[in-house]
Every structure is written in structure tokens, then in C-alpha cells.
Coordinates of N, CA and C in Angstrom, one line a residue:
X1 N 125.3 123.5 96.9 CA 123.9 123.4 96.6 C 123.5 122.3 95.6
X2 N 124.6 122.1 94.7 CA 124.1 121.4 93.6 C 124.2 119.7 94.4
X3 N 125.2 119.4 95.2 CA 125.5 118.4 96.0 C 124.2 117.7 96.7
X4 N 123.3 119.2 97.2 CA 122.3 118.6 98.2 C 120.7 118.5 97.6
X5 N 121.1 119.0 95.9 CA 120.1 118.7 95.1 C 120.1 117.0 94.5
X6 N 121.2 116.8 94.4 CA 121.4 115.5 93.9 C 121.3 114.2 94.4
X7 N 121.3 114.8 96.0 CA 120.9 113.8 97.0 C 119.5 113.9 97.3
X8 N 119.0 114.7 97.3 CA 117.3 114.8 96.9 C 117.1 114.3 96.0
X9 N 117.7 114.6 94.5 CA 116.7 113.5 93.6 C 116.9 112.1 93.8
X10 N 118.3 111.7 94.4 CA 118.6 110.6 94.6 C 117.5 109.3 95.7
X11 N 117.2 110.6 96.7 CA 116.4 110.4 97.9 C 115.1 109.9 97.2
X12 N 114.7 110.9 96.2 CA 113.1 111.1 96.3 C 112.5 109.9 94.9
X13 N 113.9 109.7 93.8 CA 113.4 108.6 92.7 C 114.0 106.9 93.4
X14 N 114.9 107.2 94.2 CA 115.3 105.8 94.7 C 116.3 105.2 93.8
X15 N 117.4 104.8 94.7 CA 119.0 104.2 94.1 C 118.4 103.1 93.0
X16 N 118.1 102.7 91.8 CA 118.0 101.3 91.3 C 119.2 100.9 91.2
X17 N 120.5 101.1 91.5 CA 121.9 101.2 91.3 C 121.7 99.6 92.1
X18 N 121.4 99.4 93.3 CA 121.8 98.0 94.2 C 120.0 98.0 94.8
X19 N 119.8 96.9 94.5 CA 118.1 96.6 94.7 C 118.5 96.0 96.5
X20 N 117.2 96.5 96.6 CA 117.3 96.2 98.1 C 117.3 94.5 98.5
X21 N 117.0 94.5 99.7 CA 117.7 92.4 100.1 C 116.0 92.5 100.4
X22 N 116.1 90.7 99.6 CA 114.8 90.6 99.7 C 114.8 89.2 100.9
X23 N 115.7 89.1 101.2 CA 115.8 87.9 102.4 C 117.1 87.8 103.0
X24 N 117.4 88.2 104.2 CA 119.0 87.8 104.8 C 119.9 89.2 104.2
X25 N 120.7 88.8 103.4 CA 121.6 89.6 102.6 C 121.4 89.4 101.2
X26 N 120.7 88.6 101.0 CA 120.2 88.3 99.3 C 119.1 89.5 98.5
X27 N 119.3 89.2 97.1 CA 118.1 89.9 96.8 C 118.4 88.7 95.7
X28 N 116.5 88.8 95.2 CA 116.5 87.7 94.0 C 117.1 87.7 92.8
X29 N 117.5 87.0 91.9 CA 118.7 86.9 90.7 C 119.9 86.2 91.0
X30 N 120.0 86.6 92.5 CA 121.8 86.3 92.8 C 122.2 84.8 91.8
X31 N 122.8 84.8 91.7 CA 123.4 83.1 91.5 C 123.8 82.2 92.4
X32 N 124.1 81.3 92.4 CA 124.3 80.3 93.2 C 126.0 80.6 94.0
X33 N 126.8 80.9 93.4 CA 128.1 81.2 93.9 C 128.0 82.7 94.4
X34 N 127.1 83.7 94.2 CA 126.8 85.1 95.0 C 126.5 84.5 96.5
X35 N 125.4 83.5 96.6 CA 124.6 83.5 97.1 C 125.5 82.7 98.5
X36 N 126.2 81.4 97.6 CA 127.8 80.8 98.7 C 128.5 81.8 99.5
X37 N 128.6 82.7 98.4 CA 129.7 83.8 98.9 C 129.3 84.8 99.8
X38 N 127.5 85.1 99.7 CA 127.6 86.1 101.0 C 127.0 84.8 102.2
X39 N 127.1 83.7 102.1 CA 126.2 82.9 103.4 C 128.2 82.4 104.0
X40 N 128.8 82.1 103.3 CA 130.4 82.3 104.2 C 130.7 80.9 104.7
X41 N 129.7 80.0 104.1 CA 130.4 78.5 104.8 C 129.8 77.0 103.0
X42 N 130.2 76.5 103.5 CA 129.7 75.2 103.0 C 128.7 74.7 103.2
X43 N 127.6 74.9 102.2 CA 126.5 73.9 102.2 C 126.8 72.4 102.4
X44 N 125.8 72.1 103.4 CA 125.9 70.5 103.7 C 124.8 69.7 102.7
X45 N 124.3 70.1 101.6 CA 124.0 69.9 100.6 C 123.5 70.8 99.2
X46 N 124.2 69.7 98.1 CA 124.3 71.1 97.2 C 123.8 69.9 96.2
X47 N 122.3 71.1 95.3 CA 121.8 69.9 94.1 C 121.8 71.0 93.1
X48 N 121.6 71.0 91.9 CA 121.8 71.3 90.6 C 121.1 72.6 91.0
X49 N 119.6 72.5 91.7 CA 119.0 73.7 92.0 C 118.7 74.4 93.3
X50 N 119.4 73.4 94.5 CA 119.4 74.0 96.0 C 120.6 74.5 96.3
X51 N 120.7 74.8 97.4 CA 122.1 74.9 98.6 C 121.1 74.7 100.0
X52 N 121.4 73.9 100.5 CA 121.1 73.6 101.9 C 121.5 73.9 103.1
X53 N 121.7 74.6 103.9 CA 122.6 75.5 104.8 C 121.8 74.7 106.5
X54 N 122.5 74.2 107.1 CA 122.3 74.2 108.4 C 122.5 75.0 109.2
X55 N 122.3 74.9 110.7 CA 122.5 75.6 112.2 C 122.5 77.4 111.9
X56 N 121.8 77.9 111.2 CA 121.2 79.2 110.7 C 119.8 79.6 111.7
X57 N 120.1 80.7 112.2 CA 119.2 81.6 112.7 C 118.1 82.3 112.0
X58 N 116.8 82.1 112.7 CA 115.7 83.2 112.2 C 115.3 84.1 113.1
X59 N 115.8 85.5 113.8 CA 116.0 85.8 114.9 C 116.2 85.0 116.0
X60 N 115.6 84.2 117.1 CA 115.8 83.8 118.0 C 116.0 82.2 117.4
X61 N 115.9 82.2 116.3 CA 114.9 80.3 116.4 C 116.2 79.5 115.6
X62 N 116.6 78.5 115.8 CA 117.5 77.4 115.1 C 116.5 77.3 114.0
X63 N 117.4 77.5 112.6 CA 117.0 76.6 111.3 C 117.9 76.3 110.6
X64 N 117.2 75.6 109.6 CA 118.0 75.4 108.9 C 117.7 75.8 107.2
X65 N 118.4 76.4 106.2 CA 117.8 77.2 105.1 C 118.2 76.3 103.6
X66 N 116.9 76.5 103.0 CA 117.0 75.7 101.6 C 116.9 77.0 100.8
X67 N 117.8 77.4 99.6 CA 117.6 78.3 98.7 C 117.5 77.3 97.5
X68 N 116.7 78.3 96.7 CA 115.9 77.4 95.3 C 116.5 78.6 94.8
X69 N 117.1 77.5 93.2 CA 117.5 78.7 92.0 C 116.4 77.7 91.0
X70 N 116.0 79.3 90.0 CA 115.8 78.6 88.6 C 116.9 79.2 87.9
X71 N 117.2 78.6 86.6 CA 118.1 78.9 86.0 C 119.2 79.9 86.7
X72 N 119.9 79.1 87.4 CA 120.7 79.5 88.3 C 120.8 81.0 88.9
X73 N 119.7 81.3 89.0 CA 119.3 82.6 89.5 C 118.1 82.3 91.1
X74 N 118.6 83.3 92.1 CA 117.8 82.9 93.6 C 116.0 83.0 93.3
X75 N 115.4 82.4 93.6 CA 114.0 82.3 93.2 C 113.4 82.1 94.9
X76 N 113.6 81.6 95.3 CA 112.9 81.1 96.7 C 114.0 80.9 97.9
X77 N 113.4 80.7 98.8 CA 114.1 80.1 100.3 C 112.9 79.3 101.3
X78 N 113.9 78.3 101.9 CA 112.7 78.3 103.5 C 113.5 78.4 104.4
X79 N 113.4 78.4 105.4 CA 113.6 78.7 106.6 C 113.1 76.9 107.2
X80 N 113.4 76.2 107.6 CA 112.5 74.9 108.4 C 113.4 74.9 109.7
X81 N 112.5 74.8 110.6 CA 112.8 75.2 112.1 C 112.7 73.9 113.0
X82 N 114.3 73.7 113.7 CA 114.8 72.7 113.8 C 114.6 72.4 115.5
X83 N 113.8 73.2 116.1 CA 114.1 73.2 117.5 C 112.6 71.7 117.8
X84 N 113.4 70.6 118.7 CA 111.9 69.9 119.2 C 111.6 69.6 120.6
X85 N 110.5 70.2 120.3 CA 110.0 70.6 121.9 C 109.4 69.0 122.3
X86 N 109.4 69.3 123.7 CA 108.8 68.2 124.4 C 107.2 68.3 124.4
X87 N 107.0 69.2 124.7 CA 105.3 69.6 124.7 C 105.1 70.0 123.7
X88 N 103.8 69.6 122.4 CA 103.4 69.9 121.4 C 103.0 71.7 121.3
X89 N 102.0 72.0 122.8 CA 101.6 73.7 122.9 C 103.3 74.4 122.5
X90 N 104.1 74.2 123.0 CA 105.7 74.9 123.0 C 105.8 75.2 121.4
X91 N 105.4 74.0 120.4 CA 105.5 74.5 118.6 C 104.5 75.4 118.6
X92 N 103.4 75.6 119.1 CA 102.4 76.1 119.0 C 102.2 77.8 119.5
X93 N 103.0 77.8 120.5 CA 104.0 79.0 120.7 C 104.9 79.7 119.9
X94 N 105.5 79.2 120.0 CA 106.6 78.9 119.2 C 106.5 80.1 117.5
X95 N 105.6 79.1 117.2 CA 104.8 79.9 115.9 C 104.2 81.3 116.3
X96 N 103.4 81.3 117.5 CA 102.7 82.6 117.6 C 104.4 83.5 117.2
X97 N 105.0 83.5 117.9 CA 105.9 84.4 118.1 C 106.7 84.5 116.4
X98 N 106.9 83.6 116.0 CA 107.2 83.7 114.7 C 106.0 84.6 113.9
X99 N 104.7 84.3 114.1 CA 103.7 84.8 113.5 C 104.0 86.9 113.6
X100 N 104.1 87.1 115.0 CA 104.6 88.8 115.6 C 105.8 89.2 114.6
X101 N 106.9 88.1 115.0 CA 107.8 89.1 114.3 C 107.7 89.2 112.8
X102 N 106.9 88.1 112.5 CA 106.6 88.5 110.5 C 105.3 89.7 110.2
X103 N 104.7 89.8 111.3 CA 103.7 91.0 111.1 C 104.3 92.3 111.9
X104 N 105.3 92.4 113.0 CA 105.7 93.3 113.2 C 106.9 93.9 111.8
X105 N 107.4 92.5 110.7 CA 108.5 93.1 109.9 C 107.7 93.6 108.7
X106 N 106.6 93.2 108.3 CA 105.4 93.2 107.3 C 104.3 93.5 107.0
X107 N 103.8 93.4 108.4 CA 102.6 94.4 108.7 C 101.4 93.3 109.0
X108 N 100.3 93.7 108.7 CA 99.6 92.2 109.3 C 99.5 91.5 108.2
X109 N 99.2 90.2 108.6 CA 99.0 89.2 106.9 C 98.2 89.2 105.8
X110 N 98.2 89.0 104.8 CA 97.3 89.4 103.6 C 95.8 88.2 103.8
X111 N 96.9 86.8 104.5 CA 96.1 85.9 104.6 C 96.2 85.0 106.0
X112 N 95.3 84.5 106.4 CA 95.6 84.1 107.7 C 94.7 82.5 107.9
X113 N 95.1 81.3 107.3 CA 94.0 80.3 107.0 C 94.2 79.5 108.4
X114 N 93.1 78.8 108.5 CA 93.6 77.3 109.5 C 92.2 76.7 109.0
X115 N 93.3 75.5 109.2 CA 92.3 74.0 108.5 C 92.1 73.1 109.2
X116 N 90.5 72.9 110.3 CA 90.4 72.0 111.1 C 89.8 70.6 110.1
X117 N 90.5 69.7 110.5 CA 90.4 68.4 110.4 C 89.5 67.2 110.6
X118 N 89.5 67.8 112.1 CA 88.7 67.2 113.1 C 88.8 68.3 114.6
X119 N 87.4 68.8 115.1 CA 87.1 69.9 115.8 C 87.2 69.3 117.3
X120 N 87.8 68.5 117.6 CA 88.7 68.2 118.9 C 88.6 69.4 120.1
X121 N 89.9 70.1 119.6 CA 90.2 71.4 120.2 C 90.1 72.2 119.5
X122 N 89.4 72.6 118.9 CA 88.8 73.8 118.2 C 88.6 75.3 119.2
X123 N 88.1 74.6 120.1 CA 87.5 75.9 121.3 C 88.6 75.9 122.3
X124 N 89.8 75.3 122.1 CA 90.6 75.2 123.5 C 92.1 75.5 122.9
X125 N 92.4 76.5 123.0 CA 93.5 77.5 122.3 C 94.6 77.0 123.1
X126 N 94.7 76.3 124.6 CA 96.0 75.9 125.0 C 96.1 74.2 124.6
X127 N 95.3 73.8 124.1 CA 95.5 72.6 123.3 C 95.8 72.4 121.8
X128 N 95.6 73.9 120.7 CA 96.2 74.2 119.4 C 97.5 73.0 119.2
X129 N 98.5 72.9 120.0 CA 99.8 72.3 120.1 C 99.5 70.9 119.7
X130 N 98.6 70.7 120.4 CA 98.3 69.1 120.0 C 97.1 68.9 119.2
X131 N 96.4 69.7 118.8 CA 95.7 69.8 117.6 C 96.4 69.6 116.3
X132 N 97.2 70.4 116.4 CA 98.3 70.4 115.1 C 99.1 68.8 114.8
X133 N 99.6 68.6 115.9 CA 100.5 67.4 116.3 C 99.4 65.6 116.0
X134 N 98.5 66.2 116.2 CA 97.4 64.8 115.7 C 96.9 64.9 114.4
X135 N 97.4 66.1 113.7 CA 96.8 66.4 112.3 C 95.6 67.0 112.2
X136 N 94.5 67.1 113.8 CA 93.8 68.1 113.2 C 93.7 69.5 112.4
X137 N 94.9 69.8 113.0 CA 94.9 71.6 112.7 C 95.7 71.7 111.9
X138 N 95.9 72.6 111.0 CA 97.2 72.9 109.9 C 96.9 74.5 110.2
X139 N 98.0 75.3 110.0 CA 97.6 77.1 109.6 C 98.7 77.6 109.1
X140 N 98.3 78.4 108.5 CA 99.4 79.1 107.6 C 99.1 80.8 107.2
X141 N 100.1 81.5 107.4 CA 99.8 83.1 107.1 C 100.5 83.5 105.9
X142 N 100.1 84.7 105.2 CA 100.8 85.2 104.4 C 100.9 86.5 103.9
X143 N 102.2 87.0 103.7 CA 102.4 88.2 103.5 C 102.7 88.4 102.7
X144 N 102.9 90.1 101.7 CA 103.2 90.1 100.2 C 104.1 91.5 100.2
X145 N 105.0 91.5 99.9 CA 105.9 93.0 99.4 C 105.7 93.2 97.7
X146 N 106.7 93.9 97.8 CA 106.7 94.5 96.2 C 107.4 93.0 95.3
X147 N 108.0 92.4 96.1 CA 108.8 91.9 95.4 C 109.2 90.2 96.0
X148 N 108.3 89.7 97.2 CA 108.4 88.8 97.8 C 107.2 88.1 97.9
X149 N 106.6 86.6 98.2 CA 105.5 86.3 99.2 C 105.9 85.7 100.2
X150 N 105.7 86.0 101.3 CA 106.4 85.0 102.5 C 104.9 84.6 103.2
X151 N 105.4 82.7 103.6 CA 104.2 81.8 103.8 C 104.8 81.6 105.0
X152 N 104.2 81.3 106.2 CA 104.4 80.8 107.7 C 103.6 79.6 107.9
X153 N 104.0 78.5 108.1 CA 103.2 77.7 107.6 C 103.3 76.4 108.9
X154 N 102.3 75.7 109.7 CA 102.4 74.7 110.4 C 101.6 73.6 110.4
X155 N 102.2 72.4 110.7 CA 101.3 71.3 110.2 C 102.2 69.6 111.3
X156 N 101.2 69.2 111.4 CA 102.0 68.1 112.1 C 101.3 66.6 111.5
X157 N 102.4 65.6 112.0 CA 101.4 64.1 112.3 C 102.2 63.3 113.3
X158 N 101.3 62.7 114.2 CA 101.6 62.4 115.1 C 102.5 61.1 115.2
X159 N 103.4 60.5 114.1 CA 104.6 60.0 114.1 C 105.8 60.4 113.7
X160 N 105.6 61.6 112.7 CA 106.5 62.7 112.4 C 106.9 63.9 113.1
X161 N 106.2 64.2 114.1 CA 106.1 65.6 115.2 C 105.7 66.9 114.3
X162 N 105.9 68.0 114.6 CA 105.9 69.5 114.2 C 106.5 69.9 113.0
X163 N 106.0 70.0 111.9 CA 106.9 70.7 110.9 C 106.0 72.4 110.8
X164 N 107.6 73.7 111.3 CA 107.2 74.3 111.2 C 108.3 75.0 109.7
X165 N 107.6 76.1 108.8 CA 108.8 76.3 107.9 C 108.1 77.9 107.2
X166 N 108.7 78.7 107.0 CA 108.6 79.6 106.4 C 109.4 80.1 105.4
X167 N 108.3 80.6 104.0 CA 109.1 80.1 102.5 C 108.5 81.7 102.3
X168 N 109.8 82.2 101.6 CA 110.3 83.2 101.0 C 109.7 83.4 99.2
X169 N 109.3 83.8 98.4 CA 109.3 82.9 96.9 C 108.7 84.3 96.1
X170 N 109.9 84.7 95.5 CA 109.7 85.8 94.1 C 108.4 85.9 93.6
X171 N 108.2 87.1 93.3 CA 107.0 87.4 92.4 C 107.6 87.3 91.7
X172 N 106.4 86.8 90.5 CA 106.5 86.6 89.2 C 106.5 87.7 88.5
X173 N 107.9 88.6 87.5 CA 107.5 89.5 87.0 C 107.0 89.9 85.8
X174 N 106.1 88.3 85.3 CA 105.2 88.8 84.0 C 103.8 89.1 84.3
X175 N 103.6 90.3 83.8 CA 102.4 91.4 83.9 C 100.9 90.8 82.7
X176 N 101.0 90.1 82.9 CA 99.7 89.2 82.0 C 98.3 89.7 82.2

């Protein structure tokens, strides 16, 4: 009895013992050598405050991941997504579906912007792809946990192609 009370309180106040993963297998604080040690390979670049990780998965999608430390503690990540399509609508896709599985993991977004440029394709939703890609269009969503903000973010120019990238980044925990 006393066993299956203790697992109730345990249930009902919540383990603080191991804080839950606030990205991947990470939770924020880790250090830089935690953080080596649970990703299991060699950064292909390493600066005083990144680790750079290539050929990394975001469910379905090729990326590649930058983690940001401050004072050698995990503070941020992005995700920048490495796949390049031939047809501009394909990024533009692309994102929808990124957009689902961060509102199916999150719920819907706190914020949801897009920034026309120039109103081109404004009214023509199978042209978005190359709205983006000419620099009319930029969009970006955003979601918020107890303990995270995550940005989905897309933007192009038409000598650079598609940059699509989704950033991870700690709340601040001063209560001001």
C-alpha cells in the first residue's frame, strides 16, 4: 500500500529528479561535452560556443543542427534543412508539412506571420514557392512550452535559393 502511495505522489507532484528533453535527447543546461556525448559522433565544426552536426534528421527531413551554448551551458538549436528541390512550390511544401508536425507536436502556433514584399502571388497559393524564392514572401510560426520557443521560419532570394530553418531557444528564467 505504502509502495502504490508513493507512486501517486510521485505521479501527481512530478519527478524534478531528471527534467524532461527539451529537444532530441537534450534538455537545457547540458554542457557541451553532455551534449557530444548524447549526439555520438564528431562535430564537423566546433566554436567556443557551437557544435555543428551534419546529415541529422528532423523526422522525415535531411538537416543539419547548430547547438548554441552560453556559458557552456545548451541555450538554443536550429535545425537548417538541407534538402534542394528543383521546383521552388516543393520548399514550399516542404514547410507545410514541417508546419503539421510542429502543430501536431505543440498544438497550433502562438504566432503565425507572413511578410509580403511585393503582392505578385499573393492570391495564388500554388505559386507561394516562388514567391518566397524571389523574396516576396518570408513566414514564420511560433510555438511556446513551459520551457522552450520554437520558430519555423522561411525566406528565400533568388541567387541563394530556399533557406528553411527551425530554432529551438530557452526561456529566459528571470521573472522581471
Amino acid at each position: 500500500m505504502l509502495l502504490v502511495l508513493l507512486c501517486l505522489f510521485f505521479q501527481l507532484t512530478g519527478n524534478t529528479l531528471q527534467p524532461e528533453n527539451d529537444l532530441r535527447s537534450l534538455h537545457w543546461g547540458m554542457s557541451r561535452k553532455e551534449v557530444q556525448a548524447v549526439e555520438q559522433t564528431v562535430p564537423f565544426r566546433i566554436t567556443d560556443t557551437t557544435l555543428h552536426y551534419r546529415q541529422r534528421w528532423f523526422y522525415n527531413f535531411p538537416a543539419s543542427v547548430k547547438f548554441a551554448f552560453v556559458n557552456d551551458q545548451l541555450a538554443g538549436a536550429l535545425y537548417i534543412f538541407t534538402d534542394r528541390h528543383v521546383r521552388a512550390q516543393q520548399h514550399w511544401d516542404e514547410y507545410q508539412t514541417l508546419l503539421k508536425t510542429l502543430s501536431d507536436r505543440y498544438g497550433p502556433p502562438s504566432g503565425d506571420y507572413w511578410s509580403w514584399n511585393y503582392p505578385l502571388y499573393k492570391n495564388r497559393p500554388e505559386r507561394y514557392g516562388d514567391a518566397v524564392l524571389l523574396s516576396h514572401l518570408s513566414r514564420s510560426s511560433i510555438w511556446e512550452t513551459a520551457r522552450t520557443v520554437v520558430t519555423l521560419e522561411m525566406s528565400g532570394k533568388p541567387k541563394e535559393g530556399i533557406y528553411t530553418v527551425i530554432s529551438y531557444a530557452k526561456k529566459n528564467d528571470d521573472k522581471k
